[in-house]
PDB file of C-alpha atoms in Angstrom:
ATOM      1  CA  UNK A   1     -22.588 100.243  33.496  1.00  0.00           C
ATOM      2  CA  UNK A   2     -21.393 103.539  32.177  1.00  0.00           C
ATOM      3  CA  UNK A   3     -23.520 105.706  29.963  1.00  0.00           C
ATOM      4  CA  UNK A   4     -21.949 106.229  26.553  1.00  0.00           C
ATOM      5  CA  UNK A   5     -20.144 104.007  24.070  1.00  0.00           C
ATOM      6  CA  UNK A   6     -18.293 100.721  24.227  1.00  0.00           C
ATOM      7  CA  UNK A   7     -16.329 101.126  20.980  1.00  0.00           C
ATOM      8  CA  UNK A   8     -14.752  97.673  21.059  1.00  0.00           C
ATOM      9  CA  UNK A   9     -18.119  95.930  20.897  1.00  0.00           C
ATOM     10  CA  UNK A  10     -20.013  98.589  18.910  1.00  0.00           C
ATOM     11  CA  UNK A  11     -22.650  99.160  21.607  1.00  0.00           C
ATOM     12  CA  UNK A  12     -23.971 102.441  22.972  1.00  0.00           C
ATOM     13  CA  UNK A  13     -26.112 102.989  26.059  1.00  0.00           C
ATOM     14  CA  UNK A  14     -28.359 105.752  27.285  1.00  0.00           C
ATOM     15  CA  UNK A  15     -29.991 106.023  30.714  1.00  0.00           C
ATOM     16  CA  UNK A  16     -33.721 106.732  30.344  1.00  0.00           C
ATOM     17  CA  UNK A  17     -35.066 106.547  33.914  1.00  0.00           C
ATOM     18  CA  UNK A  18     -33.930 105.659  37.429  1.00  0.00           C
ATOM     19  CA  UNK A  19     -35.692 105.239  40.757  1.00  0.00           C
ATOM     20  CA  UNK A  20     -34.134 104.541  44.150  1.00  0.00           C
ATOM     21  CA  UNK A  21     -35.876 102.956  47.129  1.00  0.00           C
ATOM     22  CA  UNK A  22     -38.178 100.861  44.971  1.00  0.00           C
ATOM     23  CA  UNK A  23     -39.002  98.189  47.552  1.00  0.00           C
ATOM     24  CA  UNK A  24     -36.564  99.026  50.324  1.00  0.00           C
ATOM     25  CA  UNK A  25     -34.060 101.766  51.147  1.00  0.00           C
ATOM     26  CA  UNK A  26     -31.081 100.021  49.543  1.00  0.00           C
ATOM     27  CA  UNK A  27     -32.374  99.201  46.064  1.00  0.00           C
ATOM     28  CA  UNK A  28     -32.913 100.888  42.700  1.00  0.00           C
ATOM     29  CA  UNK A  29     -34.234 100.405  39.181  1.00  0.00           C
ATOM     30  CA  UNK A  30     -32.581 101.770  36.029  1.00  0.00           C
ATOM     31  CA  UNK A  31     -34.155 101.818  32.566  1.00  0.00           C
ATOM     32  CA  UNK A  32     -31.752 102.234  29.653  1.00  0.00           C
ATOM     33  CA  UNK A  33     -31.554 101.783  25.911  1.00  0.00           C
ATOM     34  CA  UNK A  34     -28.855  99.842  24.132  1.00  0.00           C
ATOM     35  CA  UNK A  35     -27.956 100.327  20.477  1.00  0.00           C
ATOM     36  CA  UNK A  36     -26.270  97.199  19.163  1.00  0.00           C
ATOM     37  CA  UNK A  37     -25.910  95.278  15.881  1.00  0.00           C
ATOM     38  CA  UNK A  38     -29.544  94.055  16.281  1.00  0.00           C
ATOM     39  CA  UNK A  39     -30.914  97.614  16.582  1.00  0.00           C
ATOM     40  CA  UNK A  40     -32.203  99.453  19.627  1.00  0.00           C
ATOM     41  CA  UNK A  41     -33.392  97.532  22.673  1.00  0.00           C
ATOM     42  CA  UNK A  42     -34.596  98.765  26.037  1.00  0.00           C
ATOM     43  CA  UNK A  43     -33.758  97.186  29.386  1.00  0.00           C
ATOM     44  CA  UNK A  44     -34.740  97.458  33.020  1.00  0.00           C
ATOM     45  CA  UNK A  45     -32.210  96.504  35.692  1.00  0.00           C
ATOM     46  CA  UNK A  46     -32.672  95.941  39.415  1.00  0.00           C
ATOM     47  CA  UNK A  47     -29.827  96.914  41.762  1.00  0.00           C
ATOM     48  CA  UNK A  48     -29.254  96.348  45.446  1.00  0.00           C
ATOM     49  CA  UNK A  49     -26.753  98.195  47.613  1.00  0.00           C
ATOM     50  CA  UNK A  50     -24.612  95.862  49.706  1.00  0.00           C
ATOM     51  CA  UNK A  51     -21.598  96.918  51.794  1.00  0.00           C
ATOM     52  CA  UNK A  52     -21.690 100.389  50.221  1.00  0.00           C
ATOM     53  CA  UNK A  53     -21.593  99.113  46.616  1.00  0.00           C
ATOM     54  CA  UNK A  54     -24.395  98.848  44.059  1.00  0.00           C
ATOM     55  CA  UNK A  55     -24.736  95.295  42.755  1.00  0.00           C
ATOM     56  CA  UNK A  56     -26.561  94.473  39.534  1.00  0.00           C
ATOM     57  CA  UNK A  57     -29.121  91.746  40.452  1.00  0.00           C
ATOM     58  CA  UNK A  58     -31.517  91.212  37.513  1.00  0.00           C
ATOM     59  CA  UNK A  59     -32.174  92.515  34.014  1.00  0.00           C
ATOM     60  CA  UNK A  60     -34.969  92.116  31.475  1.00  0.00           C
ATOM     61  CA  UNK A  61     -35.192  93.593  28.012  1.00  0.00           C
ATOM     62  CA  UNK A  62     -37.583  94.367  25.213  1.00  0.00           C
ATOM     63  CA  UNK A  63     -37.486  95.346  21.571  1.00  0.00           C
ATOM     64  CA  UNK A  64     -39.594  97.974  19.859  1.00  0.00           C
ATOM     65  CA  UNK A  65     -42.342  96.888  17.450  1.00  0.00           C
ATOM     66  CA  UNK A  66     -42.553  93.273  18.592  1.00  0.00           C
ATOM     67  CA  UNK A  67     -45.934  91.539  18.615  1.00  0.00           C
ATOM     68  CA  UNK A  68     -45.584  90.452  22.247  1.00  0.00           C
ATOM     69  CA  UNK A  69     -44.961  93.284  24.648  1.00  0.00           C
ATOM     70  CA  UNK A  70     -43.728  92.215  28.068  1.00  0.00           C
ATOM     71  CA  UNK A  71     -41.507  90.031  30.240  1.00  0.00           C
ATOM     72  CA  UNK A  72     -40.986  89.495  33.965  1.00  0.00           C
ATOM     73  CA  UNK A  73     -38.033  88.845  36.223  1.00  0.00           C
ATOM     74  CA  UNK A  74     -38.144  85.272  37.487  1.00  0.00           C
ATOM     75  CA  UNK A  75     -37.110  85.964  41.080  1.00  0.00           C
ATOM     76  CA  UNK A  76     -38.209  88.491  43.685  1.00  0.00           C
ATOM     77  CA  UNK A  77     -38.824  91.290  43.268  1.00  0.00           C
ATOM     78  CA  UNK A  78     -41.020  90.383  40.316  1.00  0.00           C
ATOM     79  CA  UNK A  79     -40.603  93.306  37.945  1.00  0.00           C
ATOM     80  CA  UNK A  80     -42.871  93.208  34.914  1.00  0.00           C
ATOM     81  CA  UNK A  81     -41.949  95.435  31.978  1.00  0.00           C
ATOM     82  CA  UNK A  82     -42.359  96.021  28.281  1.00  0.00           C
ATOM     83  CA  UNK A  83     -42.034  98.358  25.326  1.00  0.00           C
ATOM     84  CA  UNK A  84     -44.973 100.306  23.925  1.00  0.00           C
ATOM     85  CA  UNK A  85     -44.951 101.662  20.394  1.00  0.00           C
ATOM     86  CA  UNK A  86     -48.747 101.760  19.984  1.00  0.00           C
ATOM     87  CA  UNK A  87     -50.008 105.257  20.812  1.00  0.00           C
ATOM     88  CA  UNK A  88     -53.553 103.968  21.495  1.00  0.00           C
ATOM     89  CA  UNK A  89     -52.407 102.221  24.710  1.00  0.00           C
ATOM     90  CA  UNK A  90     -53.396 104.435  27.645  1.00  0.00           C
ATOM     91  CA  UNK A  91     -52.608 102.276  30.708  1.00  0.00           C
ATOM     92  CA  UNK A  92     -51.041  98.942  31.625  1.00  0.00           C
ATOM     93  CA  UNK A  93     -52.045  96.834  34.636  1.00  0.00           C
ATOM     94  CA  UNK A  94     -50.074  93.999  36.201  1.00  0.00           C
ATOM     95  CA  UNK A  95     -52.653  92.163  38.246  1.00  0.00           C
ATOM     96  CA  UNK A  96     -54.253  95.067  40.152  1.00  0.00           C
ATOM     97  CA  UNK A  97     -51.113  97.255  40.013  1.00  0.00           C
ATOM     98  CA  UNK A  98     -51.090 100.154  37.574  1.00  0.00           C
ATOM     99  CA  UNK A  99     -47.742 100.219  35.756  1.00  0.00           C
ATOM    100  CA  UNK A 100     -45.465 103.250  35.498  1.00  0.00           C
ATOM    101  CA  UNK A 101     -45.229 104.418  31.886  1.00  0.00           C
ATOM    102  CA  UNK A 102     -42.087 106.288  30.789  1.00  0.00           C
ATOM    103  CA  UNK A 103     -41.906 108.415  27.643  1.00  0.00           C
ATOM    104  CA  UNK A 104     -38.668 107.390  25.884  1.00  0.00           C
ATOM    105  CA  UNK A 105     -38.658 109.252  22.560  1.00  0.00           C
ATOM    106  CA  UNK A 106     -41.176 109.957  19.833  1.00  0.00           C
ATOM    107  CA  UNK A 107     -43.997 107.420  20.174  1.00  0.00           C
ATOM    108  CA  UNK A 108     -41.771 104.960  22.073  1.00  0.00           C
ATOM    109  CA  UNK A 109     -42.766 104.311  25.681  1.00  0.00           C
ATOM    110  CA  UNK A 110     -41.702 101.770  28.282  1.00  0.00           C
ATOM    111  CA  UNK A 111     -43.710 100.493  31.248  1.00  0.00           C
ATOM    112  CA  UNK A 112     -42.843  98.623  34.419  1.00  0.00           C
ATOM    113  CA  UNK A 113     -44.542  97.459  37.605  1.00  0.00           C
ATOM    114  CA  UNK A 114     -43.174  95.795  40.716  1.00  0.00           C
ATOM    115  CA  UNK A 115     -45.301  92.973  42.094  1.00  0.00           C
ATOM    116  CA  UNK A 116     -44.963  90.603  45.025  1.00  0.00           C
ATOM    117  CA  UNK A 117     -46.746  87.974  42.924  1.00  0.00           C
ATOM    118  CA  UNK A 118     -45.328  85.753  40.200  1.00  0.00           C
ATOM    119  CA  UNK A 119     -47.344  84.930  37.066  1.00  0.00           C
ATOM    120  CA  UNK A 120     -49.990  87.643  37.147  1.00  0.00           C
ATOM    121  CA  UNK A 121     -52.110  88.774  34.213  1.00  0.00           C
ATOM    122  CA  UNK A 122     -50.937  91.791  32.218  1.00  0.00           C
ATOM    123  CA  UNK A 123     -53.648  93.927  30.680  1.00  0.00           C
ATOM    124  CA  UNK A 124     -53.470  96.973  28.420  1.00  0.00           C
ATOM    125  CA  UNK A 125     -56.216  99.595  28.460  1.00  0.00           C
ATOM    126  CA  UNK A 126     -56.731 101.364  25.152  1.00  0.00           C
ATOM    127  CA  UNK A 127     -57.809 104.989  24.649  1.00  0.00           C
ATOM    128  CA  UNK A 128     -61.318 103.813  23.687  1.00  0.00           C
ATOM    129  CA  UNK A 129     -61.642 101.972  27.026  1.00  0.00           C
ATOM    130  CA  UNK A 130     -61.249  98.454  25.658  1.00  0.00           C
ATOM    131  CA  UNK A 131     -58.927  96.103  27.518  1.00  0.00           C
ATOM    132  CA  UNK A 132     -56.594  93.494  26.111  1.00  0.00           C
ATOM    133  CA  UNK A 133     -54.765  90.735  27.993  1.00  0.00           C
ATOM    134  CA  UNK A 134     -51.227  90.509  26.621  1.00  0.00           C
ATOM    135  CA  UNK A 135     -49.018  87.425  26.443  1.00  0.00           C
ATOM    136  CA  UNK A 136     -45.492  87.268  27.872  1.00  0.00           C
ATOM    137  CA  UNK A 137     -42.406  87.888  25.735  1.00  0.00           C
ATOM    138  CA  UNK A 138     -40.691  84.747  24.456  1.00  0.00           C
ATOM    139  CA  UNK A 139     -37.612  84.262  26.661  1.00  0.00           C
ATOM    140  CA  UNK A 140     -35.423  83.175  23.763  1.00  0.00           C
ATOM    141  CA  UNK A 141     -36.002  86.450  21.939  1.00  0.00           C
ATOM    142  CA  UNK A 142     -33.726  88.493  24.175  1.00  0.00           C
ATOM    143  CA  UNK A 143     -31.829  85.750  25.973  1.00  0.00           C
ATOM    144  CA  UNK A 144     -28.460  86.691  24.493  1.00  0.00           C
ATOM    145  CA  UNK A 145     -28.579  90.352  25.585  1.00  0.00           C
ATOM    146  CA  UNK A 146     -30.188  89.651  28.957  1.00  0.00           C
ATOM    147  CA  UNK A 147     -27.622  86.950  29.782  1.00  0.00           C
ATOM    148  CA  UNK A 148     -24.785  89.325  28.947  1.00  0.00           C
ATOM    149  CA  UNK A 149     -26.114  91.922  31.425  1.00  0.00           C
ATOM    150  CA  UNK A 150     -26.895  89.403  34.174  1.00  0.00           C
ATOM    151  CA  UNK A 151     -23.277  88.240  34.135  1.00  0.00           C
ATOM    152  CA  UNK A 152     -21.934  91.729  34.890  1.00  0.00           C
TER     153      UNK A 152
END
């Protein structure tokens, strides 16, 4: 994926965050935003280096201001992620793992956590110390965009 514009389709992309050696020495995670006809969405992609080339393995996405805030990749590594537009959220936990929170722009933040477990509880800790278990994002919501990236 190249950062910039795809004028034919009317999409633009911007890299927000990247980390190499996430689980092993030949993998990486990239977080990026996509502006498209539906508005702005944010995605996390998992890459693995094979035979000297980076291969796109999995992608999950989220939208800002949705009532349900997270999704997970359905094969290993299990990467849980979601958008945060509520400034009162201080921390996110995936099972016992504390998620990484990335400042995107303004009050928009994005979190992710890598887990070796499937189907763990996701909990948000608010500034006042209260905790809230959060339900998973409906798969159909972003299926179209996620499928497009998984095919690349």
